[in-house]
Amino acid sequence: MIETLRRVDETCVQAGPARALVIGQSIRLALYLRSPDETEAVARALDVCVRLLAASPEFARFHITDFRLL
């Protein structure tokens, strides 16, 4: 997951740490993004996740179901 993330958005991984946790058939991804405001950070995170899911056939069955701000 993290390797695919690096291919999809190298600046995302360089800007801050990214972590992935696999629980059963679920993947939780934590992205630490620098952004001027919360709205832009959420939009960027969702964009990265959409591109991540589209980047590899192995992620085709996954969907974004929720997100939380930390």
mmCIF file of N, CA, C and O in Angstrom:
data_model
loop_
_atom_site.group_PDB
_atom_site.id
_atom_site.type_symbol
_atom_site.label_atom_id
_atom_site.label_comp_id
_atom_site.label_asym_id
_atom_site.label_seq_id
_atom_site.Cartn_x
_atom_site.Cartn_y
_atom_site.Cartn_z
ATOM 1 N N MET A 1 0.824 -1.175 0.000
ATOM 2 C CA MET A 1 0.000 0.000 0.000
ATOM 3 C C MET A 1 0.879 1.253 0.000
ATOM 4 O O MET A 1 0.662 2.148 -0.801
ATOM 5 N N ILE A 2 1.848 1.314 0.870
ATOM 6 C CA ILE A 2 2.708 2.498 0.966
ATOM 7 C C ILE A 2 3.560 2.637 -0.294
ATOM 8 O O ILE A 2 3.771 3.751 -0.782
ATOM 9 N N GLU A 3 4.033 1.522 -0.840
ATOM 10 C CA GLU A 3 4.816 1.591 -2.083
ATOM 11 C C GLU A 3 3.963 2.146 -3.219
ATOM 12 O O GLU A 3 4.436 2.959 -4.019
ATOM 13 N N THR A 4 2.722 1.709 -3.311
ATOM 14 C CA THR A 4 1.829 2.234 -4.341
ATOM 15 C C THR A 4 1.564 3.710 -4.096
ATOM 16 O O THR A 4 1.531 4.505 -5.030
ATOM 17 N N LEU A 5 1.406 4.095 -2.859
ATOM 18 C CA LEU A 5 1.216 5.503 -2.509
ATOM 19 C C LEU A 5 2.405 6.337 -2.972
ATOM 20 O O LEU A 5 2.232 7.424 -3.516
ATOM 21 N N ARG A 6 3.599 5.825 -2.801
ATOM 22 C CA ARG A 6 4.800 6.544 -3.263
ATOM 23 C C ARG A 6 4.775 6.749 -4.778
ATOM 24 O O ARG A 6 5.183 7.780 -5.277
ATOM 25 N N ARG A 7 4.296 5.751 -5.501
ATOM 26 C CA ARG A 7 4.211 5.886 -6.962
ATOM 27 C C ARG A 7 3.142 6.886 -7.370
ATOM 28 O O ARG A 7 3.307 7.627 -8.319
ATOM 29 N N VAL A 8 2.022 6.881 -6.647
ATOM 30 C CA VAL A 8 0.893 7.743 -6.986
ATOM 31 C C VAL A 8 1.165 9.201 -6.636
ATOM 32 O O VAL A 8 0.856 10.103 -7.403
ATOM 33 N N ASP A 9 1.721 9.443 -5.465
ATOM 34 C CA ASP A 9 1.929 10.820 -4.998
ATOM 35 C C ASP A 9 3.165 10.868 -4.120
ATOM 36 O O ASP A 9 3.071 10.820 -2.892
ATOM 37 N N GLU A 10 4.305 10.965 -4.750
ATOM 38 C CA GLU A 10 5.571 10.980 -4.009
ATOM 39 C C GLU A 10 5.648 12.173 -3.060
ATOM 40 O O GLU A 10 6.202 12.065 -1.974
ATOM 41 N N THR A 11 5.075 13.296 -3.441
ATOM 42 C CA THR A 11 5.132 14.478 -2.572
ATOM 43 C C THR A 11 4.353 14.255 -1.285
ATOM 44 O O THR A 11 4.708 14.796 -0.247
ATOM 45 N N CYS A 12 3.310 13.442 -1.339
ATOM 46 C CA CYS A 12 2.518 13.150 -0.142
ATOM 47 C C CYS A 12 3.366 12.428 0.894
ATOM 48 O O CYS A 12 3.342 12.760 2.069
ATOM 49 N N VAL A 13 4.121 11.447 0.456
ATOM 50 C CA VAL A 13 4.949 10.668 1.375
ATOM 51 C C VAL A 13 6.130 11.490 1.874
ATOM 52 O O VAL A 13 6.519 11.383 3.027
ATOM 53 N N GLN A 14 6.679 12.358 1.022
ATOM 54 C CA GLN A 14 7.798 13.200 1.435
ATOM 55 C C GLN A 14 7.363 14.287 2.410
ATOM 56 O O GLN A 14 8.123 14.690 3.279
ATOM 57 N N ALA A 15 6.143 14.781 2.253
ATOM 58 C CA ALA A 15 5.657 15.878 3.090
ATOM 59 C C ALA A 15 5.442 15.449 4.532
ATOM 60 O O ALA A 15 5.581 16.228 5.459
ATOM 61 N N GLY A 16 5.075 14.213 4.755
ATOM 62 C CA GLY A 16 4.814 13.727 6.101
ATOM 63 C C GLY A 16 4.671 12.225 6.081
ATOM 64 O O GLY A 16 4.564 11.624 5.015
ATOM 65 N N PRO A 17 4.673 11.628 7.235
ATOM 66 C CA PRO A 17 4.580 10.163 7.271
ATOM 67 C C PRO A 17 3.212 9.659 6.799
ATOM 68 O O PRO A 17 2.215 10.356 6.909
ATOM 69 N N ALA A 18 3.215 8.476 6.265
ATOM 70 C CA ALA A 18 1.984 7.792 5.881
ATOM 71 C C ALA A 18 2.043 6.400 6.500
ATOM 72 O O ALA A 18 3.088 5.762 6.514
ATOM 73 N N ARG A 19 0.926 5.948 7.007
ATOM 74 C CA ARG A 19 0.863 4.631 7.644
ATOM 75 C C ARG A 19 -0.345 3.880 7.104
ATOM 76 O O ARG A 19 -1.387 4.467 6.839
ATOM 77 N N ALA A 20 -0.199 2.575 6.971
ATOM 78 C CA ALA A 20 -1.302 1.723 6.545
ATOM 79 C C ALA A 20 -1.466 0.605 7.562
ATOM 80 O O ALA A 20 -0.486 0.031 8.027
ATOM 81 N N LEU A 21 -2.706 0.305 7.888
ATOM 82 C CA LEU A 21 -3.029 -0.764 8.824
ATOM 83 C C LEU A 21 -4.084 -1.648 8.172
ATOM 84 O O LEU A 21 -5.138 -1.167 7.762
ATOM 85 N N VAL A 22 -3.781 -2.927 8.046
ATOM 86 C CA VAL A 22 -4.727 -3.879 7.466
ATOM 87 C C VAL A 22 -5.410 -4.622 8.602
ATOM 88 O O VAL A 22 -4.756 -5.225 9.443
ATOM 89 N N ILE A 23 -6.737 -4.556 8.597
ATOM 90 C CA ILE A 23 -7.545 -5.245 9.607
ATOM 91 C C ILE A 23 -8.590 -6.062 8.857
ATOM 92 O O ILE A 23 -9.525 -5.503 8.289
ATOM 93 N N GLY A 24 -8.402 -7.375 8.820
ATOM 94 C CA GLY A 24 -9.330 -8.231 8.077
ATOM 95 C C GLY A 24 -9.309 -7.861 6.610
ATOM 96 O O GLY A 24 -8.276 -7.885 5.968
ATOM 97 N N GLN A 25 -10.465 -7.462 6.092
ATOM 98 C CA GLN A 25 -10.562 -7.060 4.694
ATOM 99 C C GLN A 25 -10.629 -5.545 4.562
ATOM 100 O O GLN A 25 -11.090 -5.017 3.559
ATOM 101 N N SER A 26 -10.152 -4.852 5.553
ATOM 102 C CA SER A 26 -10.192 -3.393 5.593
ATOM 103 C C SER A 26 -8.771 -2.837 5.674
ATOM 104 O O SER A 26 -7.904 -3.435 6.306
ATOM 105 N N ILE A 27 -8.559 -1.717 5.016
ATOM 106 C CA ILE A 27 -7.273 -1.024 5.109
ATOM 107 C C ILE A 27 -7.525 0.369 5.653
ATOM 108 O O ILE A 27 -8.371 1.101 5.141
ATOM 109 N N ARG A 28 -6.811 0.709 6.696
ATOM 110 C CA ARG A 28 -6.875 2.063 7.255
ATOM 111 C C ARG A 28 -5.593 2.771 6.875
ATOM 112 O O ARG A 28 -4.509 2.263 7.116
ATOM 113 N N LEU A 29 -5.740 3.917 6.263
ATOM 114 C CA LEU A 29 -4.593 4.682 5.797
ATOM 115 C C LEU A 29 -4.557 6.016 6.534
ATOM 116 O O LEU A 29 -5.551 6.733 6.572
ATOM 117 N N ALA A 30 -3.430 6.315 7.139
ATOM 118 C CA ALA A 30 -3.245 7.600 7.825
ATOM 119 C C ALA A 30 -2.276 8.438 7.007
ATOM 120 O O ALA A 30 -1.155 8.012 6.735
ATOM 121 N N LEU A 31 -2.738 9.596 6.588
ATOM 122 C CA LEU A 31 -1.902 10.532 5.840
ATOM 123 C C LEU A 31 -1.715 11.784 6.684
ATOM 124 O O LEU A 31 -2.683 12.335 7.200
ATOM 125 N N TYR A 32 -0.507 12.219 6.805
ATOM 126 C CA TYR A 32 -0.196 13.438 7.543
ATOM 127 C C TYR A 32 0.186 14.480 6.503
ATOM 128 O O TYR A 32 1.268 14.427 5.930
ATOM 129 N N LEU A 33 -0.732 15.405 6.231
ATOM 130 C CA LEU A 33 -0.555 16.369 5.155
ATOM 131 C C LEU A 33 -0.405 17.781 5.707
ATOM 132 O O LEU A 33 -1.085 18.158 6.663
ATOM 133 N N ARG A 34 0.448 18.539 5.046
ATOM 134 C CA ARG A 34 0.552 19.966 5.364
ATOM 135 C C ARG A 34 -0.341 20.703 4.380
ATOM 136 O O ARG A 34 -0.258 20.497 3.169
ATOM 137 N N SER A 35 -1.177 21.559 4.909
ATOM 138 C CA SER A 35 -2.105 22.282 4.064
ATOM 139 C C SER A 35 -2.504 23.575 4.766
ATOM 140 O O SER A 35 -2.510 23.628 5.997
ATOM 141 N N PRO A 36 -2.847 24.602 3.991
ATOM 142 C CA PRO A 36 -3.225 25.876 4.612
ATOM 143 C C PRO A 36 -4.497 25.796 5.451
ATOM 144 O O PRO A 36 -4.661 26.547 6.399
ATOM 145 N N ASP A 37 -5.401 24.892 5.094
ATOM 146 C CA ASP A 37 -6.623 24.768 5.890
ATOM 147 C C ASP A 37 -7.171 23.341 5.816
ATOM 148 O O ASP A 37 -6.734 22.519 5.010
ATOM 149 N N GLU A 38 -8.128 23.079 6.667
ATOM 150 C CA GLU A 38 -8.696 21.735 6.800
ATOM 151 C C GLU A 38 -9.402 21.274 5.527
ATOM 152 O O GLU A 38 -9.274 20.116 5.119
ATOM 153 N N THR A 39 -10.131 22.168 4.878
ATOM 154 C CA THR A 39 -10.859 21.802 3.663
ATOM 155 C C THR A 39 -9.917 21.327 2.573
ATOM 156 O O THR A 39 -10.163 20.304 1.925
ATOM 157 N N GLU A 40 -8.826 22.042 2.375
ATOM 158 C CA GLU A 40 -7.854 21.639 1.361
ATOM 159 C C GLU A 40 -7.175 20.320 1.731
ATOM 160 O O GLU A 40 -6.920 19.479 0.873
ATOM 161 N N ALA A 41 -6.892 20.127 3.002
ATOM 162 C CA ALA A 41 -6.263 18.884 3.444
ATOM 163 C C ALA A 41 -7.171 17.683 3.187
ATOM 164 O O ALA A 41 -6.718 16.647 2.703
ATOM 165 N N VAL A 42 -8.452 17.833 3.490
ATOM 166 C CA VAL A 42 -9.405 16.747 3.259
ATOM 167 C C VAL A 42 -9.530 16.467 1.766
ATOM 168 O O VAL A 42 -9.501 15.310 1.337
ATOM 169 N N ALA A 43 -9.636 17.519 0.968
ATOM 170 C CA ALA A 43 -9.741 17.339 -0.487
ATOM 171 C C ALA A 43 -8.500 16.644 -1.037
ATOM 172 O O ALA A 43 -8.602 15.740 -1.875
ATOM 173 N N ARG A 44 -7.344 17.042 -0.569
ATOM 174 C CA ARG A 44 -6.105 16.425 -1.048
ATOM 175 C C ARG A 44 -6.025 14.956 -0.628
ATOM 176 O O ARG A 44 -5.639 14.093 -1.409
ATOM 177 N N ALA A 45 -6.383 14.665 0.616
ATOM 178 C CA ALA A 45 -6.346 13.284 1.104
ATOM 179 C C ALA A 45 -7.301 12.393 0.302
ATOM 180 O O ALA A 45 -6.947 11.277 -0.082
ATOM 181 N N LEU A 46 -8.502 12.886 0.045
ATOM 182 C CA LEU A 46 -9.460 12.096 -0.742
ATOM 183 C C LEU A 46 -8.959 11.892 -2.169
ATOM 184 O O LEU A 46 -9.093 10.799 -2.728
ATOM 185 N N ASP A 47 -8.345 12.922 -2.761
ATOM 186 C CA ASP A 47 -7.782 12.797 -4.100
ATOM 187 C C ASP A 47 -6.674 11.740 -4.128
ATOM 188 O O ASP A 47 -6.627 10.904 -5.033
ATOM 189 N N VAL A 48 -5.798 11.774 -3.142
ATOM 190 C CA VAL A 48 -4.714 10.792 -3.064
ATOM 191 C C VAL A 48 -5.294 9.385 -2.943
ATOM 192 O O VAL A 48 -4.852 8.457 -3.628
ATOM 193 N N CYS A 49 -6.305 9.205 -2.117
ATOM 194 C CA CYS A 49 -6.904 7.879 -1.929
ATOM 195 C C CYS A 49 -7.596 7.382 -3.198
ATOM 196 O O CYS A 49 -7.485 6.199 -3.542
ATOM 197 N N VAL A 50 -8.285 8.253 -3.898
ATOM 198 C CA VAL A 50 -8.940 7.865 -5.151
ATOM 199 C C VAL A 50 -7.887 7.422 -6.164
ATOM 200 O O VAL A 50 -8.041 6.386 -6.827
ATOM 201 N N ARG A 51 -6.800 8.183 -6.296
ATOM 202 C CA ARG A 51 -5.739 7.807 -7.230
ATOM 203 C C ARG A 51 -5.042 6.528 -6.795
ATOM 204 O O ARG A 51 -4.666 5.694 -7.622
ATOM 205 N N LEU A 52 -4.905 6.328 -5.498
ATOM 206 C CA LEU A 52 -4.286 5.110 -4.971
ATOM 207 C C LEU A 52 -5.119 3.890 -5.342
ATOM 208 O O LEU A 52 -4.588 2.874 -5.804
ATOM 209 N N LEU A 53 -6.424 3.973 -5.160
ATOM 210 C CA LEU A 53 -7.294 2.839 -5.493
ATOM 211 C C LEU A 53 -7.308 2.548 -6.990
ATOM 212 O O LEU A 53 -7.419 1.396 -7.402
ATOM 213 N N ALA A 54 -7.170 3.586 -7.803
ATOM 214 C CA ALA A 54 -7.173 3.406 -9.257
ATOM 215 C C ALA A 54 -5.817 2.955 -9.798
ATOM 216 O O ALA A 54 -5.725 2.477 -10.931
ATOM 217 N N ALA A 55 -4.775 3.065 -8.994
ATOM 218 C CA ALA A 55 -3.414 2.812 -9.475
ATOM 219 C C ALA A 55 -3.055 1.338 -9.596
ATOM 220 O O ALA A 55 -2.114 1.000 -10.290
ATOM 221 N N SER A 56 -3.791 0.484 -8.936
ATOM 222 C CA SER A 56 -3.404 -0.918 -8.925
ATOM 223 C C SER A 56 -4.642 -1.821 -8.938
ATOM 224 O O SER A 56 -5.579 -1.592 -8.173
ATOM 225 N N PRO A 57 -4.649 -2.849 -9.778
ATOM 226 C CA PRO A 57 -5.789 -3.768 -9.834
ATOM 227 C C PRO A 57 -6.066 -4.450 -8.495
ATOM 228 O O PRO A 57 -7.206 -4.785 -8.201
ATOM 229 N N GLU A 58 -5.044 -4.636 -7.687
ATOM 230 C CA GLU A 58 -5.263 -5.305 -6.400
ATOM 231 C C GLU A 58 -6.118 -4.477 -5.438
ATOM 232 O O GLU A 58 -6.697 -5.014 -4.502
ATOM 233 N N PHE A 59 -6.222 -3.168 -5.689
ATOM 234 C CA PHE A 59 -7.041 -2.312 -4.829
ATOM 235 C C PHE A 59 -8.412 -2.021 -5.432
ATOM 236 O O PHE A 59 -9.200 -1.281 -4.854
ATOM 237 N N ALA A 60 -8.721 -2.604 -6.578
ATOM 238 C CA ALA A 60 -9.965 -2.309 -7.295
ATOM 239 C C ALA A 60 -11.212 -2.641 -6.478
ATOM 240 O O ALA A 60 -12.243 -2.007 -6.634
ATOM 241 N N ARG A 61 -11.129 -3.603 -5.592
ATOM 242 C CA ARG A 61 -12.320 -4.002 -4.818
ATOM 243 C C ARG A 61 -12.540 -3.131 -3.580
ATOM 244 O O ARG A 61 -13.554 -3.240 -2.904
ATOM 245 N N PHE A 62 -11.598 -2.256 -3.287
ATOM 246 C CA PHE A 62 -11.724 -1.395 -2.116
ATOM 247 C C PHE A 62 -12.446 -0.099 -2.453
ATOM 248 O O PHE A 62 -12.449 0.355 -3.591
ATOM 249 N N HIS A 63 -13.077 0.494 -1.435
ATOM 250 C CA HIS A 63 -13.809 1.753 -1.575
ATOM 251 C C HIS A 63 -13.487 2.637 -0.376
ATOM 252 O O HIS A 63 -13.184 2.139 0.709
ATOM 253 N N ILE A 64 -13.594 3.923 -0.570
ATOM 254 C CA ILE A 64 -13.447 4.855 0.548
ATOM 255 C C ILE A 64 -14.781 4.891 1.273
ATOM 256 O O ILE A 64 -15.806 5.246 0.681
ATOM 257 N N THR A 65 -14.779 4.492 2.523
ATOM 258 C CA THR A 65 -16.047 4.435 3.260
ATOM 259 C C THR A 65 -16.172 5.533 4.312
ATOM 260 O O THR A 65 -17.275 5.919 4.644
ATOM 261 N N ASP A 66 -15.055 5.989 4.835
ATOM 262 C CA ASP A 66 -15.129 7.086 5.804
ATOM 263 C C ASP A 66 -13.740 7.683 5.977
ATOM 264 O O ASP A 66 -12.761 7.164 5.464
ATOM 265 N N PHE A 67 -13.688 8.799 6.661
ATOM 266 C CA PHE A 67 -12.414 9.400 6.997
ATOM 267 C C PHE A 67 -12.581 10.168 8.298
ATOM 268 O O PHE A 67 -13.684 10.563 8.675
ATOM 269 N N ARG A 68 -11.486 10.347 8.969
ATOM 270 C CA ARG A 68 -11.492 11.093 10.232
ATOM 271 C C ARG A 68 -10.326 12.060 10.239
ATOM 272 O O ARG A 68 -9.251 11.761 9.732
ATOM 273 N N LEU A 69 -10.557 13.191 10.805
ATOM 274 C CA LEU A 69 -9.489 14.155 10.990
ATOM 275 C C LEU A 69 -8.875 13.964 12.353
ATOM 276 O O LEU A 69 -9.584 13.777 13.339
ATOM 277 N N LEU A 70 -7.584 13.985 12.411
ATOM 278 C CA LEU A 70 -6.887 13.832 13.691
ATOM 279 C C LEU A 70 -6.360 15.160 14.163
ATOM 280 O O LEU A 70 -6.050 16.022 13.424
#
